[in-house]
mmCIF file of C-alpha atoms in Angstrom:
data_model
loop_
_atom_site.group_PDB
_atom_site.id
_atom_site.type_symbol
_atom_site.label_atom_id
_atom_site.label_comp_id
_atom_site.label_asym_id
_atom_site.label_seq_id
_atom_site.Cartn_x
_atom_site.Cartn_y
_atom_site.Cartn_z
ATOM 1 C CA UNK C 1 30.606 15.146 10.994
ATOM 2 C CA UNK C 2 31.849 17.068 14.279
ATOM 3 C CA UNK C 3 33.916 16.270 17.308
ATOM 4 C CA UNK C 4 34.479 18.349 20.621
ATOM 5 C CA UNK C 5 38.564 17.812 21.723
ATOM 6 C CA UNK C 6 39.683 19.122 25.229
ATOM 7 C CA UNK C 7 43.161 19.404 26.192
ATOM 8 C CA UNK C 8 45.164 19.671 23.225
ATOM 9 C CA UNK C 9 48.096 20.574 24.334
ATOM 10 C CA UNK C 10 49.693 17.023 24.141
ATOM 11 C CA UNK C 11 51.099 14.699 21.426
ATOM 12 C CA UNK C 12 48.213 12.248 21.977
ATOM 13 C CA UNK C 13 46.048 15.139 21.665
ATOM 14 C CA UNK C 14 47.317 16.258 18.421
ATOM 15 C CA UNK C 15 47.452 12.436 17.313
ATOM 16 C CA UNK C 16 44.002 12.066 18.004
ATOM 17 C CA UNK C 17 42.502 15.537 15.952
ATOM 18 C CA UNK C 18 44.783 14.381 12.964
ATOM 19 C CA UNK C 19 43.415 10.889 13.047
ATOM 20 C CA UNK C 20 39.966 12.646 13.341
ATOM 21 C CA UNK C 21 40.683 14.809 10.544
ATOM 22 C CA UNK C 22 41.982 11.405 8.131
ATOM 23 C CA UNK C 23 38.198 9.882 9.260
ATOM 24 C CA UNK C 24 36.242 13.244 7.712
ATOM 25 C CA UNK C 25 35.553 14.996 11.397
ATOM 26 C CA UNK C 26 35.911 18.608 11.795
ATOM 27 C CA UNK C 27 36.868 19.588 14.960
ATOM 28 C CA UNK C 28 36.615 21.863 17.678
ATOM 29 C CA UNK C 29 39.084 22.176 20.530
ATOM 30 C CA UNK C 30 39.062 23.926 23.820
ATOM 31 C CA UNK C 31 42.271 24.222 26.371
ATOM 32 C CA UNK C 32 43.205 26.361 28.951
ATOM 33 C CA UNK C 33 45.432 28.934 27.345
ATOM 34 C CA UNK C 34 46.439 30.118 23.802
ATOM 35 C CA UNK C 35 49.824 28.423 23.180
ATOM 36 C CA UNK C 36 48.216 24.843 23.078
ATOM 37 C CA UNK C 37 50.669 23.624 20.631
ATOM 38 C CA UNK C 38 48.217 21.428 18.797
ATOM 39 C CA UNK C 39 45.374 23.765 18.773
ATOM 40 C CA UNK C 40 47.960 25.356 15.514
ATOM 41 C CA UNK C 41 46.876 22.091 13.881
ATOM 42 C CA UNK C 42 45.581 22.065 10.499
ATOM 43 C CA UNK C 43 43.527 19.542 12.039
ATOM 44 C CA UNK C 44 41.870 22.026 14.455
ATOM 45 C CA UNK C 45 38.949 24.383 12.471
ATOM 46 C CA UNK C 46 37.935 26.041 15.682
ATOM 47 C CA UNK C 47 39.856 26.850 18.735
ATOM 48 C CA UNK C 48 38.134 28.220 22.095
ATOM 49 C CA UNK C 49 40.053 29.285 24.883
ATOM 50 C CA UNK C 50 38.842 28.179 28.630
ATOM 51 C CA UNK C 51 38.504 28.871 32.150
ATOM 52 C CA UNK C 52 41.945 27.509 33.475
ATOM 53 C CA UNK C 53 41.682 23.294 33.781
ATOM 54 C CA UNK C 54 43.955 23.543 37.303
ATOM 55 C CA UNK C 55 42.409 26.773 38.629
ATOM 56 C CA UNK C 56 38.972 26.879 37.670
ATOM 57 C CA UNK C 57 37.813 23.458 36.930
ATOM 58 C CA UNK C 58 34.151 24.109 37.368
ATOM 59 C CA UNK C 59 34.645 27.181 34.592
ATOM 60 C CA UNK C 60 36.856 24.922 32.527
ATOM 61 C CA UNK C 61 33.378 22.435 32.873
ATOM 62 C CA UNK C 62 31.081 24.882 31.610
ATOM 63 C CA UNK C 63 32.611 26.079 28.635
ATOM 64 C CA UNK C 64 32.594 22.425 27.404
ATOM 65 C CA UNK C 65 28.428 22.439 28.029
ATOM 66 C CA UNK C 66 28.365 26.238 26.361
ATOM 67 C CA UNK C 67 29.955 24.681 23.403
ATOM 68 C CA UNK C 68 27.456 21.756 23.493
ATOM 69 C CA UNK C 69 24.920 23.779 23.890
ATOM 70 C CA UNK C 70 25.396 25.803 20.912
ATOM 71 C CA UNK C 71 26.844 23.568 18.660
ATOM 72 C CA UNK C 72 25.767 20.121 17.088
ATOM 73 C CA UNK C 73 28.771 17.471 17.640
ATOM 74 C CA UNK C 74 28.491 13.931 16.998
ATOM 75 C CA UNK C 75 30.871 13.010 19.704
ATOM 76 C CA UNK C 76 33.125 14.660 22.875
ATOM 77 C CA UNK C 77 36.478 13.676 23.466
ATOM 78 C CA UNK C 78 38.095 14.460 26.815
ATOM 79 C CA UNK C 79 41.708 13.825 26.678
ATOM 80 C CA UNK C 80 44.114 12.710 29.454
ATOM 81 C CA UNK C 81 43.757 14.186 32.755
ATOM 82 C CA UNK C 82 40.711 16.037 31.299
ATOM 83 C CA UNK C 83 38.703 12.883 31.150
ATOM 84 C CA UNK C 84 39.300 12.461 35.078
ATOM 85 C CA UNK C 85 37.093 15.779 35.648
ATOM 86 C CA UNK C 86 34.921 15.719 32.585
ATOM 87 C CA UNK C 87 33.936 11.632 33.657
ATOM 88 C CA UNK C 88 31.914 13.967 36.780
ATOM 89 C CA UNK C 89 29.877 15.547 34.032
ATOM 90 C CA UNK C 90 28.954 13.039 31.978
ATOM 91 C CA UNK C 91 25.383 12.805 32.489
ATOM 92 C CA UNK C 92 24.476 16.312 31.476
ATOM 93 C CA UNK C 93 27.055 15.878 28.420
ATOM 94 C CA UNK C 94 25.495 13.126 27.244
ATOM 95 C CA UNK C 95 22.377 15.419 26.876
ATOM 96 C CA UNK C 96 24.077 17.069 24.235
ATOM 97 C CA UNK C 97 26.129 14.499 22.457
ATOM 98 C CA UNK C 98 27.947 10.992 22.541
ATOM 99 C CA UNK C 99 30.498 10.560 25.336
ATOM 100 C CA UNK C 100 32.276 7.020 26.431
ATOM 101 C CA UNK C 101 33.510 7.390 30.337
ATOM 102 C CA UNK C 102 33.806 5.085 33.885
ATOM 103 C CA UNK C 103 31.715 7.051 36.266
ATOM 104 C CA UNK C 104 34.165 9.432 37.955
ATOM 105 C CA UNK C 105 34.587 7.316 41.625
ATOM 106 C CA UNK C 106 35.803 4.158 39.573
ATOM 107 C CA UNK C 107 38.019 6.137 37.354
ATOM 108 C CA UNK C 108 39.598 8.190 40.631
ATOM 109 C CA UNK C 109 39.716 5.015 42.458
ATOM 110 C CA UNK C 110 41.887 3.533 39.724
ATOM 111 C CA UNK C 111 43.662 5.903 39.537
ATOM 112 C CA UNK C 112 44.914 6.296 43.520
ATOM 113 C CA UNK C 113 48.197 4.386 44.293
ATOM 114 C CA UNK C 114 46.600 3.612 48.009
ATOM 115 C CA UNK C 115 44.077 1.897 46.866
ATOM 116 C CA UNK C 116 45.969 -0.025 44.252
ATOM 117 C CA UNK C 117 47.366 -2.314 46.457
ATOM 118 C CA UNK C 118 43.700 -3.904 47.476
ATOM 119 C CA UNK C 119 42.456 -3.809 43.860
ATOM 120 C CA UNK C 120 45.887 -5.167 42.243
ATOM 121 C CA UNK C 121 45.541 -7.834 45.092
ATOM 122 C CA UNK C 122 41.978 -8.938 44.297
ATOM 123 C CA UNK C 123 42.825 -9.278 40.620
ATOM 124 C CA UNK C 124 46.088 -11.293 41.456
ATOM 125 C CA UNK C 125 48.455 -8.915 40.034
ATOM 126 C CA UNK C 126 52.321 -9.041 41.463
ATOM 127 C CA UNK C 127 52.676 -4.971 43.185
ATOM 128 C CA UNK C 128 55.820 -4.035 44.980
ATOM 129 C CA UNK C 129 55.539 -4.051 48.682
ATOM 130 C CA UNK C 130 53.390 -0.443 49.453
ATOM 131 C CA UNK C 131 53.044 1.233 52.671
ATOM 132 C CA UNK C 132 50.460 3.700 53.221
ATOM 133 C CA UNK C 133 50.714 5.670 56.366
ATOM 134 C CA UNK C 134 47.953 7.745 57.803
ATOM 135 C CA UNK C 135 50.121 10.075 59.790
ATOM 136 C CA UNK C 136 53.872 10.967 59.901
ATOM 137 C CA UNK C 137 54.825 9.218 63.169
ATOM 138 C CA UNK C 138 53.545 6.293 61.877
ATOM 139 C CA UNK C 139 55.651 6.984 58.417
ATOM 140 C CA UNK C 140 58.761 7.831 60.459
ATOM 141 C CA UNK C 141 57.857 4.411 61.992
ATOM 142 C CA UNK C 142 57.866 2.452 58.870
ATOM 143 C CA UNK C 143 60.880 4.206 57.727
ATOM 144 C CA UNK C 144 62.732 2.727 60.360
ATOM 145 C CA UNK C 145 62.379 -0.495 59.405
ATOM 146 C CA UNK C 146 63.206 0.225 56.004
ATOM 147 C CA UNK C 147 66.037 -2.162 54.900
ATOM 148 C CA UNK C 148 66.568 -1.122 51.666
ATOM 149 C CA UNK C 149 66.089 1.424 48.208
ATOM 150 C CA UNK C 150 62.515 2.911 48.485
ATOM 151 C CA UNK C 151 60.429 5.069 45.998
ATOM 152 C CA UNK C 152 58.246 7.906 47.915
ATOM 153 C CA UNK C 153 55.272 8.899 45.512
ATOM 154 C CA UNK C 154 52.104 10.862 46.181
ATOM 155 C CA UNK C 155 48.988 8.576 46.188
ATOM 156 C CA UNK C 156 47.537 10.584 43.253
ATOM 157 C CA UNK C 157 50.154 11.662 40.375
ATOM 158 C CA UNK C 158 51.257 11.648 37.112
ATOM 159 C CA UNK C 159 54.201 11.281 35.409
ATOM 160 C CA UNK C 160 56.737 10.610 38.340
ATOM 161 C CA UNK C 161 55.573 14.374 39.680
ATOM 162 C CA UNK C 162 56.541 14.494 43.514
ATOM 163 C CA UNK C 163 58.581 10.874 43.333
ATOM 164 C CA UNK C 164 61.485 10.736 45.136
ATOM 165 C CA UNK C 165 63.650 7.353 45.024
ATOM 166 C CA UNK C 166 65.939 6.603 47.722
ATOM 167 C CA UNK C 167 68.754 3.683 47.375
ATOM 168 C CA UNK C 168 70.338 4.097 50.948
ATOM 169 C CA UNK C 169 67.629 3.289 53.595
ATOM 170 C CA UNK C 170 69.616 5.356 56.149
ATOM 171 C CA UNK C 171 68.470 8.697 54.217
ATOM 172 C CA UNK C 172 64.610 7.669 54.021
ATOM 173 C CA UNK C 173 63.255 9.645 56.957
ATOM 174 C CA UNK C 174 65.330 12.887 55.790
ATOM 175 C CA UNK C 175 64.482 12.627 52.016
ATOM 176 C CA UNK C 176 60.335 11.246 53.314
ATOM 177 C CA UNK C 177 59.996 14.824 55.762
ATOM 178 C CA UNK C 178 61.831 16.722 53.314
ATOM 179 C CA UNK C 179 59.037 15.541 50.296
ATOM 180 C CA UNK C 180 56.522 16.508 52.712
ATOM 181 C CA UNK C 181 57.252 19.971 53.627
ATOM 182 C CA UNK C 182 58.641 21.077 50.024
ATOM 183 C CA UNK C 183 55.262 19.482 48.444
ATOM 184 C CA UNK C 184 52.672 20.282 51.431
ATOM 185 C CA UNK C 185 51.480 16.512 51.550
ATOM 186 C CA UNK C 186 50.874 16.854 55.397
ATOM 187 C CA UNK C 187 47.195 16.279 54.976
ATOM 188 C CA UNK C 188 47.816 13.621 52.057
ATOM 189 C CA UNK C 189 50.875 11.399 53.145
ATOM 190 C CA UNK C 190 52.908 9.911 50.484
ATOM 191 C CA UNK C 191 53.056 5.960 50.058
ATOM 192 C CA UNK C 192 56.498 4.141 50.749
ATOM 193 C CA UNK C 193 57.089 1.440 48.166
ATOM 194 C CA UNK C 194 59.660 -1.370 47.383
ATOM 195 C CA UNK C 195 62.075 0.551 44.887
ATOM 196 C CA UNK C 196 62.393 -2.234 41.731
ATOM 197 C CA UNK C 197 65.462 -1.551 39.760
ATOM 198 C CA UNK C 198 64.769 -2.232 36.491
ATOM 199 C CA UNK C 199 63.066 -0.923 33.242
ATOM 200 C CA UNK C 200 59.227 0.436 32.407
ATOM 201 C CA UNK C 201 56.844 -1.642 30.666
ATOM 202 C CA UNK C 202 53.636 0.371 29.563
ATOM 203 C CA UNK C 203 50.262 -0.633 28.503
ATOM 204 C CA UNK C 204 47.916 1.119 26.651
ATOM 205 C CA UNK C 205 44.473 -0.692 25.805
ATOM 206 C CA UNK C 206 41.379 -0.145 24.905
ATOM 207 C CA UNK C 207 38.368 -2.555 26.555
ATOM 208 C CA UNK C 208 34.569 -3.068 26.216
ATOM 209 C CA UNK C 209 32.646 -4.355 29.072
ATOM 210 C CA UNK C 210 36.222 -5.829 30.595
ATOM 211 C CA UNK C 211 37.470 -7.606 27.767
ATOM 212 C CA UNK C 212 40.072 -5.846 25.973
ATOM 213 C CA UNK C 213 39.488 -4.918 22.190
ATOM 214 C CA UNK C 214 43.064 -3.757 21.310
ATOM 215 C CA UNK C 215 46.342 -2.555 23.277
ATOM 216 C CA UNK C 216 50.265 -2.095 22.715
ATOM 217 C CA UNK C 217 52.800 -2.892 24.987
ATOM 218 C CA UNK C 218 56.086 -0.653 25.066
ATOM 219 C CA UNK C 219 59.693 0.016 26.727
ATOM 220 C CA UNK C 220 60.111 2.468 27.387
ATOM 221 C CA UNK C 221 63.718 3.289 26.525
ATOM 222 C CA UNK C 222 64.462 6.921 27.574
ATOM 223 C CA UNK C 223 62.104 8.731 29.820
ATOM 224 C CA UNK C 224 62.168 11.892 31.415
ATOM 225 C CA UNK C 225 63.100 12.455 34.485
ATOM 226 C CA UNK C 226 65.256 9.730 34.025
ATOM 227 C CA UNK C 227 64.546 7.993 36.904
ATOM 228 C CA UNK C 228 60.873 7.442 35.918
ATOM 229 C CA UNK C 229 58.160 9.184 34.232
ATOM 230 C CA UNK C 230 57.228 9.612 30.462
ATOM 231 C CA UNK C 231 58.647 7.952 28.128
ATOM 232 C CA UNK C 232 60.630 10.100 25.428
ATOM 233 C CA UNK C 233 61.791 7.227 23.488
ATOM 234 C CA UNK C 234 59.671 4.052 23.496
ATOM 235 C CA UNK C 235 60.020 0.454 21.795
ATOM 236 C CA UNK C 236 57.072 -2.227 21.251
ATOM 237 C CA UNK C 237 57.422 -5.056 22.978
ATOM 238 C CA UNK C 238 56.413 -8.586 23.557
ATOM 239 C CA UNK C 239 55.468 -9.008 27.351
ATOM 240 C CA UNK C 240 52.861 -11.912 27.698
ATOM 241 C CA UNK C 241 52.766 -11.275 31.640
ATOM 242 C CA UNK C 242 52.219 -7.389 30.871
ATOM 243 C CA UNK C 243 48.847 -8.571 28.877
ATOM 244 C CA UNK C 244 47.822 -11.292 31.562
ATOM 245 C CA UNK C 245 48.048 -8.588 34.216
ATOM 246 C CA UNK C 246 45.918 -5.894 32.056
ATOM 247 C CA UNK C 247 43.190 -8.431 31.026
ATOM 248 C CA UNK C 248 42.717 -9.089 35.069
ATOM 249 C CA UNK C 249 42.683 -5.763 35.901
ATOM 250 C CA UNK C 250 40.289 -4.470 33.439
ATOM 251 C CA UNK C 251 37.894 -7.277 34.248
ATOM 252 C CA UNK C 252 38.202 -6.540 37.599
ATOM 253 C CA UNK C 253 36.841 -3.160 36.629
ATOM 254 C CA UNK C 254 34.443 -3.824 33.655
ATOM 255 C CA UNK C 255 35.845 -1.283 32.280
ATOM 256 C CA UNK C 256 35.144 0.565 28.999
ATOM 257 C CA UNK C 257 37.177 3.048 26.774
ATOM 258 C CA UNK C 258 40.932 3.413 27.537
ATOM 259 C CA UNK C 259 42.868 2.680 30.065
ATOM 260 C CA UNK C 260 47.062 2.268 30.594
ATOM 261 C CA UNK C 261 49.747 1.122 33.133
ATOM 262 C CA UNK C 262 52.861 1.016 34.002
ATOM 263 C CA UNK C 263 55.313 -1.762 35.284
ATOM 264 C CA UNK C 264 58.701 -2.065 36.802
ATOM 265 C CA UNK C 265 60.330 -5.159 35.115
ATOM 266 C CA UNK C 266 62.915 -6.655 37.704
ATOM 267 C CA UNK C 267 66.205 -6.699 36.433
ATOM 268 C CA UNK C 268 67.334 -9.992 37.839
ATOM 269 C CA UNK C 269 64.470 -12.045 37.686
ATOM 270 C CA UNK C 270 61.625 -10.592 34.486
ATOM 271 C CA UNK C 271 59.055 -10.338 36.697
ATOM 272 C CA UNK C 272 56.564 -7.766 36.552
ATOM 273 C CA UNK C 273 55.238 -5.236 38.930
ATOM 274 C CA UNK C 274 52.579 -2.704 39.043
ATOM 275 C CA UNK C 275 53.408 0.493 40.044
ATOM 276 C CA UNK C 276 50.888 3.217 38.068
ATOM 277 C CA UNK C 277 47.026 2.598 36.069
ATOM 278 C CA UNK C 278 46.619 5.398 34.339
ATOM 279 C CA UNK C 279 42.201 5.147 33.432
ATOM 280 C CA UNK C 280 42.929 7.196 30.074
ATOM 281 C CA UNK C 281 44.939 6.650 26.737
ATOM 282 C CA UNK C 282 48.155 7.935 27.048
ATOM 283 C CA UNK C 283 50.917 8.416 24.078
ATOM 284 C CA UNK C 284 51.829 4.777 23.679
ATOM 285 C CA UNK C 285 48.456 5.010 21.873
ATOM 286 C CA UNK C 286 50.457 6.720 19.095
ATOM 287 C CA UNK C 287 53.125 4.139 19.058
ATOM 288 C CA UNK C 288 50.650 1.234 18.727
ATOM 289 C CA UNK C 289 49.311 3.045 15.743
ATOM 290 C CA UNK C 290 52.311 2.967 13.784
ATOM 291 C CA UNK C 291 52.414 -0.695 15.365
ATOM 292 C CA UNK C 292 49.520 -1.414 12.990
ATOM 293 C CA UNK C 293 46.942 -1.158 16.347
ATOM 294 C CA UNK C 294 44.684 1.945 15.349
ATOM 295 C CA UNK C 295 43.284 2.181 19.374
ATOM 296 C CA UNK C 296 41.924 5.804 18.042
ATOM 297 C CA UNK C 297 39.680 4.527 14.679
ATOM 298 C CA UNK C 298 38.442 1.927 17.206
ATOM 299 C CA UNK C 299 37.211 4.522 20.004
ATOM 300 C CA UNK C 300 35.661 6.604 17.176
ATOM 301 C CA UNK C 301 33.634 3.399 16.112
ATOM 302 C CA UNK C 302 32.867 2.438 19.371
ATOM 303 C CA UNK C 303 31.409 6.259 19.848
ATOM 304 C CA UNK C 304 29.480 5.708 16.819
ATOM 305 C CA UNK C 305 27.833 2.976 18.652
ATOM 306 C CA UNK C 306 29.231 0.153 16.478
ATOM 307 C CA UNK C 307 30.384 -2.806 17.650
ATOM 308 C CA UNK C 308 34.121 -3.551 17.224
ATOM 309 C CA UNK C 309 36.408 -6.860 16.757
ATOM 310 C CA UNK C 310 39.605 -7.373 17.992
ATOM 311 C CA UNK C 311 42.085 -5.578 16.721
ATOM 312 C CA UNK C 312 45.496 -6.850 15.206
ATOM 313 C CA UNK C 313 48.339 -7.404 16.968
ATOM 314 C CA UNK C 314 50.967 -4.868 17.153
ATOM 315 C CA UNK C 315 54.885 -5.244 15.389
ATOM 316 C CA UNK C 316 57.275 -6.137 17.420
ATOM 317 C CA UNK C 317 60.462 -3.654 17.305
ATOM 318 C CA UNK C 318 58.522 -0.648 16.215
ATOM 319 C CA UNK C 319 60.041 2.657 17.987
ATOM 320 C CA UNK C 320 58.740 5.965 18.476
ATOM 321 C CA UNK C 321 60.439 9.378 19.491
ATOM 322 C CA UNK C 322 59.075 12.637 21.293
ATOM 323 C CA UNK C 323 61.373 14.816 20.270
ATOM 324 C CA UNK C 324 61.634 17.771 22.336
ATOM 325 C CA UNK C 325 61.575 15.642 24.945
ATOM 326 C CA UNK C 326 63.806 13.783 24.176
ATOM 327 C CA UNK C 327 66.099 16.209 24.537
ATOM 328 C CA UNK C 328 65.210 16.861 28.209
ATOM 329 C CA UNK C 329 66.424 13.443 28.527
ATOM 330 C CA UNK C 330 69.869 14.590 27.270
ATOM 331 C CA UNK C 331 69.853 17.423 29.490
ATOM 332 C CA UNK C 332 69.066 15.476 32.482
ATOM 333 C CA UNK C 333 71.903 13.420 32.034
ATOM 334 C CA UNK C 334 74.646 16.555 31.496
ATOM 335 C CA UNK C 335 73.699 18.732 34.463
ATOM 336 C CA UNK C 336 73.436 15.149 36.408
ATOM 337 C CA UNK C 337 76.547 15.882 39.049
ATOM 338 C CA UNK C 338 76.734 12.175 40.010
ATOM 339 C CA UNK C 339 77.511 11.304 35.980
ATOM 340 C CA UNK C 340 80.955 10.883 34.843
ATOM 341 C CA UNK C 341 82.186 13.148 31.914
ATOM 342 C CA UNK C 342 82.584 9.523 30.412
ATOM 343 C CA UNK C 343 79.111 8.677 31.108
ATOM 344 C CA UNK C 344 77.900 11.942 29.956
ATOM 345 C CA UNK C 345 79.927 11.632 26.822
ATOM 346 C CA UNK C 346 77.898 8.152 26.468
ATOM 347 C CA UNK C 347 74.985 9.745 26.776
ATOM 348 C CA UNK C 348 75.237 12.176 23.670
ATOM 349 C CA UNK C 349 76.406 9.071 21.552
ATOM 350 C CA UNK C 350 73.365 7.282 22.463
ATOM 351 C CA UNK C 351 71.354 10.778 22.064
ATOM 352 C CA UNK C 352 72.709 10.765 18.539
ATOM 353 C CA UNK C 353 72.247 8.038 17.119
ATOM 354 C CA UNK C 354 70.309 7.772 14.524
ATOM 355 C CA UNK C 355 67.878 4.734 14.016
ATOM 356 C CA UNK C 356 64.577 4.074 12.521
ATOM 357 C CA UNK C 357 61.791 5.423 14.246
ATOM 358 C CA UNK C 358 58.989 7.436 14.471
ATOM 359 C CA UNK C 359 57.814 11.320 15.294
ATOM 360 C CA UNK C 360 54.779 11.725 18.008
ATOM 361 C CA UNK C 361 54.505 15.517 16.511
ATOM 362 C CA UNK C 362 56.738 16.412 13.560
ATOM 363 C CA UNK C 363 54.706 15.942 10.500
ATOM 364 C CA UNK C 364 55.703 17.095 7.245
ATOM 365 C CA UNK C 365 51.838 18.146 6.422
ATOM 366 C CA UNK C 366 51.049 20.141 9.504
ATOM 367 C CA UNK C 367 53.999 21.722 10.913
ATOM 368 C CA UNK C 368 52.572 24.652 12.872
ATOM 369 C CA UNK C 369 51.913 22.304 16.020
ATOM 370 C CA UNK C 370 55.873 21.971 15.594
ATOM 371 C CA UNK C 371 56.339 25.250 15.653
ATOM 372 C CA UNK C 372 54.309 26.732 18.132
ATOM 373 C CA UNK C 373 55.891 23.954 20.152
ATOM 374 C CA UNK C 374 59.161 25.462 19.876
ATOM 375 C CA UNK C 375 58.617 28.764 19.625
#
């Protein structure tokens, strides 16, 4: 048995070849450059090095099909962002071999922050209040009535890249002109939204035909940058409101395969609020696995064309680490001017602390990933 991997240079990418690897697949992975930490797996049998993902997507494209082409696989596997531009060429994949996507206009319109706010509405999900302006007069406009903390994101982004949050409304229409020069967004405006102070709840879950089959719900408990964005350190979770608002969503959708968000949990009151959908599986997935919820086995059946039950539901209290960044998070916080030496010091107690949890990469068995990661 064979399976194609793109992307590998992630933690959920080097989960997913190792779990491939426990279920008897060989596999094959292509990225975009040689020091792909978890192309080093033992995992990995053959590595083949692409036409740059960012630069050249259409070359990065083709030397999926070459590989297709010339190779019998059982199944593709597009990971993260991949899967946004691989979704485009799914019909001529599926020439060649198995592939589970959303058609690339539901999976970008997911995906876009704009366009969140009517789909979140329809399926009755609580969002912060979102402006989206369609030209800066009208965003220095909105501004002004800006009362008070704000987050300024890009309508399309990952991982808190381009967010700015501002607490004092008096500095939103410096901080919003100064986003948009240093990050070129002229032609696509940033969205203003209500800033939520609180902590992250994340989703990860995987659906069939909008019902969902499995998922695991998370804290996030350190993330990097610290004022939003991956999560380094990560805790299961019970959040019935987080798994009301998924199952609407992804019936809204129909959708198929994975798909994750993200929520702001109000501080004073517990209420939820949508702020990201990411339309992929993203590292929680890892998490939920050692949370007894194997999201991965059940994509691999589903690509077999077997029909799948519900999964179990996850452990409460489970944790998970990503070490090396992890340590971002620490550094964050020590060349952070507005911290306190006593809040700093805080900071490397907490760092250092030891308590029971568990390693997205370090693995005992295959420790060239580690490595290479490091090196």
């Amino acid at each position: 048995m064979r399976a194609l991997v793109t992307t590998p240079s992630s933690p959920v990418s080097l989960f997913f070849v190792r779990r491939l690897k426990q279920m008897g697949y060989t596999v094959t992975a292509i990225d975009s450059h040689r020091r792909s930490f978890a192309s080093y797996s033992n995992a990995v049998s053959k590595t083949i090095i692409a036409p740059s993902l960012r630069y050249d997507p259409h070359g990065f494209a083709q030397a999926v099909l070459d590989e297709l082409k010339r190779e019998d696989y059982d199944f593709y596997l597009p990971v993260l962002e991949c899967s946004f531009l691989m979704s485009y060429y799914q019909d001529e994949i599926k020439q060649y071999t198995n592939m589970i996507s959303m058609p690339y206009r539901t999976i970008v319109h997911a995906h876009n922050k704009d366009a969140m706010r009517t789909y979140a509405a329809d399926a009755n999900v609580r969002m912060p209040r979102t402006q989206a302006p369609q030209s800066l007069k009208e965003a220095f406009r909105m501004l002004e009535t800006v009362e008070g903390p704000i987050v300024i994101k890009p309508p399309v982004a990952c991982n808190a890249h381009g967010q700015k949050i501002v607490l004092d409304p008096k500095n939103a229409l410096w901080e919003y002109g100064q986003l948009v020069k240093e990050q070129g967004m002229e032609k696509q405006l940033p969205i203003i939204q209500q800033y939520i102070k609180g902590s992250l709840i994340s989703t990860v879950n995987l659906a069939v035909s909008g019902e969902i089959k499995g998922n695991v719900v998370f804290r996030a408990l350190r993330t990097v940058p610290t004022s939003g964005g991956t999560s380094s350190y990560r805790e299961t979770v019970s959040s019935p409101e987080a798994e009301l608002f998924d199952a609407r969503l992804i019936q809204h959708f129909n959708w198929t395969g994975f798909i994750s968000f993200d929520y702001m949990e109000d501080a004073e009151t517990g209420e939820l609020y949508l702020i990201d959908c990411n339309p992929r599986i993203a590292p929680g997935a890892i998490l939920g696995y050692f949370a007894g919820v194997d999201l991965v086995g059940a994509f691999i059946q589903l690509l077999q064309g077997k029909d799948i039950s519900l999964l179990p539901k996850q452990e409460h209290g489970v944790r998970c680490k990503l070490q090396f960044l992890d340590l971002g998070w620490l550094v964050y916080n020590l060349i952070d001017k507005e911290l306190s030496g006593q809040e700093k010091l805080r900071c490397i107690k907490t760092w250092a602390k030891r308590e029971k949890s568990y390693n997205d990469i370090e693995d005992i068995h295959d420790l060239r990933p580690w490595f290479a990661l490091w090196a």
